[in-house]
Short mmCIF file of C-alpha atoms in Angstrom, two decimals:
data_model
loop_
_atom_site.label_atom_id
_atom_site.label_comp_id
_atom_site.label_asym_id
_atom_site.label_seq_id
_atom_site.Cartn_x
_atom_site.Cartn_y
_atom_site.Cartn_z
CA GLU A 1 -32.46 2.77 -17.85
CA THR A 2 -30.05 2.03 -15.00
CA GLY A 3 -26.35 2.79 -15.09
CA VAL A 4 -23.36 0.61 -14.24
CA THR A 5 -23.14 -0.15 -10.55
CA GLN A 6 -20.23 -1.69 -8.67
CA SER A 7 -19.98 -3.16 -5.21
CA PRO A 8 -18.49 -2.70 -2.77
CA THR A 9 -17.26 0.89 -3.11
CA HIS A 10 -14.31 0.37 -0.79
CA LEU A 11 -12.65 -2.58 0.87
CA ILE A 12 -9.49 -3.48 2.67
CA LYS A 13 -7.86 -6.89 2.38
CA THR A 14 -4.73 -8.52 3.73
CA ARG A 15 -1.94 -9.71 1.47
CA GLY A 16 -2.54 -13.30 0.39
CA GLN A 17 -6.33 -13.09 0.70
CA GLN A 18 -8.84 -13.40 -2.11
CA VAL A 19 -11.38 -10.77 -3.19
CA THR A 20 -14.49 -10.67 -5.37
CA LEU A 21 -15.73 -7.45 -6.92
CA ARG A 22 -19.14 -7.16 -8.54
CA CYS A 23 -20.58 -5.19 -11.41
CA SER A 24 -24.09 -4.77 -12.77
CA SER A 25 -24.03 -3.66 -16.36
CA GLN A 26 -26.19 -1.00 -17.92
CA SER A 27 -29.53 -2.29 -19.11
CA GLY A 28 -29.22 -3.95 -22.53
CA HIS A 29 -25.41 -4.03 -22.55
CA ASN A 30 -23.96 -7.49 -23.23
CA THR A 31 -20.25 -6.65 -22.91
CA VAL A 32 -18.45 -6.00 -19.64
CA SER A 33 -14.83 -4.94 -19.30
CA TRP A 34 -12.72 -4.58 -16.17
CA TYR A 35 -9.93 -2.08 -15.67
CA GLN A 36 -7.36 -1.45 -12.95
CA GLN A 37 -6.45 2.16 -12.24
CA ALA A 38 -3.43 2.72 -10.04
CA LEU A 39 -2.97 6.12 -8.42
CA GLY A 40 -1.95 8.74 -10.96
CA GLN A 41 -2.32 6.40 -13.91
CA GLY A 42 -4.90 5.81 -16.58
CA PRO A 43 -7.10 2.71 -16.43
CA GLN A 44 -5.46 -0.53 -17.61
CA PHE A 45 -7.50 -3.20 -19.35
CA ILE A 46 -7.75 -6.46 -17.38
CA PHE A 47 -10.23 -8.50 -19.42
CA GLN A 48 -13.58 -8.41 -21.15
CA TYR A 49 -16.62 -10.66 -21.20
CA TYR A 50 -19.11 -10.92 -24.01
CA ARG A 51 -22.16 -13.16 -23.59
CA GLU A 52 -20.54 -15.01 -20.69
CA GLU A 53 -17.29 -15.79 -22.53
CA GLU A 54 -13.92 -14.14 -21.97
CA ASN A 55 -13.24 -12.01 -25.04
CA GLY A 56 -9.76 -10.61 -24.61
CA ARG A 57 -7.32 -10.20 -21.77
CA GLY A 58 -4.72 -7.63 -20.87
CA ASN A 59 -1.32 -8.19 -19.32
CA PHE A 60 -2.54 -9.53 -15.97
CA PRO A 61 -1.61 -12.82 -14.30
CA PRO A 62 -4.04 -15.77 -14.06
CA ARG A 63 -4.83 -14.96 -10.43
CA PHE A 64 -7.07 -12.28 -11.93
CA SER A 65 -10.16 -14.10 -13.14
CA GLY A 66 -13.74 -13.23 -13.95
CA LEU A 67 -17.23 -14.36 -14.70
CA GLN A 68 -20.20 -13.02 -16.56
CA PHE A 69 -23.70 -14.18 -15.75
CA PRO A 70 -26.74 -14.63 -18.03
CA ASN A 71 -28.05 -11.22 -16.96
CA TYR A 72 -24.67 -9.77 -18.11
CA SER A 73 -23.58 -8.81 -14.61
CA SER A 74 -19.99 -9.71 -13.84
CA GLU A 75 -17.48 -10.55 -11.14
CA LEU A 76 -13.76 -9.92 -10.91
CA ASN A 77 -11.86 -12.30 -8.63
CA VAL A 78 -8.31 -11.75 -7.48
CA ASN A 79 -6.47 -14.52 -5.62
CA ALA A 80 -3.31 -14.29 -3.53
CA LEU A 81 -3.56 -10.52 -3.18
CA GLU A 82 -0.36 -8.52 -3.38
CA LEU A 83 0.30 -5.01 -2.13
CA ASP A 84 0.55 -3.79 -5.76
CA ASP A 85 -3.04 -4.88 -6.35
CA SER A 86 -4.14 -1.82 -4.38
CA ALA A 87 -5.99 0.28 -6.94
CA LEU A 88 -9.35 1.49 -8.19
CA TYR A 89 -11.10 -1.25 -10.14
CA LEU A 90 -13.45 -0.05 -12.82
CA CYS A 91 -16.16 -1.93 -14.61
CA ALA A 92 -17.45 -0.74 -17.97
CA SER A 93 -20.39 -2.03 -19.94
CA SER A 94 -21.12 -1.54 -23.60
CA LEU A 95 -22.67 -3.01 -26.67
CA ARG A 96 -20.31 -4.56 -29.22
CA VAL A 97 -19.78 -1.11 -30.69
CA GLY A 98 -20.18 2.33 -29.23
CA GLY A 99 -18.88 4.03 -26.13
CA ALA A 100 -18.26 2.30 -22.80
CA PHE A 101 -20.18 3.31 -19.70
CA PHE A 102 -18.21 3.13 -16.50
CA GLY A 103 -19.18 2.36 -12.95
CA GLN A 104 -18.00 4.44 -10.02
CA GLY A 105 -15.31 1.92 -9.18
CA THR A 106 -14.23 -0.18 -6.22
CA ARG A 107 -11.28 1.10 -4.23
CA LEU A 108 -9.24 -1.92 -3.07
CA THR A 109 -6.53 -1.50 -0.46
CA VAL A 110 -4.22 -4.42 0.27
CA VAL A 111 -2.30 -4.22 3.53
CA ALA B 1 2.47 -2.04 -29.54
CA GLN B 2 -0.60 -0.07 -28.63
CA ARG B 3 0.13 3.06 -26.68
CA VAL B 4 -1.49 6.38 -25.87
CA THR B 5 0.63 9.28 -24.70
CA GLN B 6 -0.67 12.39 -23.03
CA PRO B 7 2.43 14.51 -22.54
CA GLU B 8 0.91 16.95 -20.05
CA LYS B 9 -0.09 15.66 -16.62
CA LEU B 10 -1.30 19.11 -15.61
CA LEU B 11 -2.66 21.96 -17.71
CA SER B 12 -3.88 25.27 -16.37
CA VAL B 13 -5.54 28.00 -18.44
CA PHE B 14 -7.67 31.04 -17.76
CA LYS B 15 -11.39 31.17 -18.37
CA GLY B 16 -12.11 32.26 -21.91
CA ALA B 17 -8.72 31.15 -23.23
CA PRO B 18 -8.34 28.37 -25.82
CA VAL B 19 -7.59 24.87 -24.58
CA GLU B 20 -5.71 22.08 -26.28
CA LEU B 21 -5.08 18.74 -24.60
CA LYS B 22 -2.55 16.68 -26.49
CA CYS B 23 -2.84 13.01 -27.30
CA ASN B 24 -0.53 10.90 -29.45
CA TYR B 25 -0.95 7.24 -30.13
CA SER B 26 0.75 4.23 -31.67
CA TYR B 27 -1.32 1.40 -33.08
CA SER B 28 -0.62 -1.16 -35.77
CA GLY B 29 -3.91 -1.03 -37.60
CA SER B 30 -6.91 1.25 -37.78
CA PRO B 31 -7.66 2.74 -34.39
CA GLU B 32 -10.76 4.24 -32.95
CA LEU B 33 -9.98 7.17 -30.68
CA PHE B 34 -11.93 8.47 -27.70
CA TRP B 35 -11.76 11.19 -25.11
CA TYR B 36 -13.09 10.40 -21.65
CA VAL B 37 -13.60 12.94 -18.88
CA GLN B 38 -13.88 12.60 -15.13
CA TYR B 39 -15.32 15.55 -13.22
CA SER B 40 -14.68 15.84 -9.48
CA ARG B 41 -16.36 13.01 -7.56
CA GLN B 42 -18.03 11.65 -10.70
CA ARG B 43 -17.45 8.54 -12.73
CA LEU B 44 -15.47 8.36 -15.93
CA GLN B 45 -17.67 9.29 -18.87
CA LEU B 46 -17.32 9.38 -22.63
CA LEU B 47 -16.81 12.88 -24.01
CA LEU B 48 -16.43 12.16 -27.70
CA ARG B 49 -15.36 9.61 -30.31
CA HIS B 50 -13.51 10.42 -33.50
CA ILE B 51 -15.96 8.37 -35.55
CA SER B 52 -18.87 10.57 -34.47
CA ARG B 53 -17.11 13.75 -35.60
CA GLU B 54 -19.29 15.73 -33.23
CA SER B 55 -18.73 18.59 -30.84
CA ILE B 56 -19.61 17.96 -27.21
CA LYS B 57 -19.67 20.82 -24.67
CA GLY B 58 -17.76 22.88 -27.23
CA PHE B 59 -14.92 20.35 -27.48
CA THR B 60 -13.73 18.91 -30.76
CA ALA B 61 -10.98 16.47 -31.68
CA ASP B 62 -9.64 15.57 -35.09
CA LEU B 63 -7.83 12.37 -35.84
CA ASN B 64 -4.56 13.12 -37.63
CA LYS B 65 -3.26 9.81 -38.94
CA GLY B 66 -0.08 11.36 -40.34
CA GLU B 67 0.92 12.72 -36.94
CA THR B 68 -0.85 9.92 -35.03
CA SER B 69 -2.56 12.50 -32.89
CA PHE B 70 -6.03 13.13 -31.52
CA HIS B 71 -5.77 16.44 -29.70
CA LEU B 72 -8.79 17.80 -27.83
CA LYS B 73 -9.60 21.45 -28.38
CA LYS B 74 -11.99 24.08 -27.15
CA PRO B 75 -11.84 27.72 -28.28
CA PHE B 76 -13.05 29.29 -25.04
CA ALA B 77 -12.53 27.46 -21.76
CA GLN B 78 -15.16 27.55 -19.02
CA GLU B 79 -14.68 26.91 -15.32
CA GLU B 80 -16.86 23.80 -15.48
CA ASP B 81 -14.34 22.25 -17.89
CA SER B 82 -11.98 21.64 -14.97
CA ALA B 83 -11.61 17.87 -14.82
CA MET B 84 -9.36 14.91 -15.56
CA TYR B 85 -9.23 14.06 -19.26
CA TYR B 86 -8.16 10.70 -20.69
CA CYS B 87 -7.44 9.87 -24.28
CA ALA B 88 -8.07 6.24 -25.23
CA LEU B 89 -7.99 3.96 -28.25
CA SER B 90 -9.30 0.64 -29.39
CA GLY B 91 -9.29 -1.20 -32.69
CA LEU B 92 -11.64 0.17 -35.32
CA GLY B 93 -14.80 -1.90 -35.26
CA GLN B 94 -14.11 -3.02 -31.71
CA GLY B 95 -15.97 -0.02 -30.43
CA ALA B 96 -15.43 0.49 -26.73
CA GLN B 97 -13.72 -2.82 -26.30
CA LYS B 98 -10.30 -3.25 -24.81
CA LEU B 99 -9.55 0.42 -24.41
CA VAL B 100 -5.96 1.56 -24.05
CA PHE B 101 -5.81 4.74 -21.98
CA GLY B 102 -3.26 7.48 -21.64
CA GLN B 103 -2.13 8.65 -18.21
CA GLY B 104 -4.54 11.56 -18.25
CA THR B 105 -4.29 15.34 -18.12
CA ARG B 106 -5.70 17.31 -15.22
CA LEU B 107 -7.17 20.49 -16.66
CA THR B 108 -7.72 23.45 -14.36
CA ILE B 109 -9.58 26.52 -15.57
CA ASN B 110 -8.72 29.58 -13.55
CA PRO B 111 -11.32 32.35 -13.13
#
C-alpha cells in the first residue's frame, strides 16, 4: 500500500504565472481533497474530487481549479498567481468515510 | 458558519504532567470531530476521531455537544508528544471530507 505523494515538493513562481501541482492518492482511495495552509494557520479546504467530479468547494476564486483522473490521482491548477497564494498546498486522499491521509505538501512561493 | 477554535497557539508542559489541548467548534448540524497531529518534519496524520471513541498513544477526546468542545487529553505527557496538533470537523457521515481545521496548537513537552 502506497501513501499519498505530491509533486513537486517546492517551487517558485512569478506573480501572474500559472502553476500545476500533482497528487497521487493512496491505493484504493477514490476521494481527493486539496488544502491551502498559510504560514501559522491551519489548512483551509480548497475543493474535493470524488470519482473525477468536483464534490464541494471552499471559499477560493475560480482561478483555483482541479482535475481528478481515472486512477484517482489529481491536479490543482492556479492561474494568475498572486503573492498571497504563497503557501503549503496539501493533498489528502480518503474513502467516502473514514480519516483523510495527507501528502507531504508542495511549498509554493510566489515572487 | 462552520468554525473550529483552538485558543492556545502554544502549550508547554513538563514530562509526566497531564496535557489538555482545547478545541471548540460551531457547526449547524451533526459534526464529526478529529484530531490531527504533525510531528517535526513529518506529514499531517490522523490521531483520533470522536466516532471511534478510541485511545491513541494515550490520548483521548470526548465530544461535548453542550459545550461544543472536543478537548484532547493525556494523563502523563511524554517527550515524543511534542508536535503541532490540529482539531478539525466535517459533517457527520461526510467522513474526512471537507475538513474545517483550527489554527493549531504547538505542544512542547519539557524534560
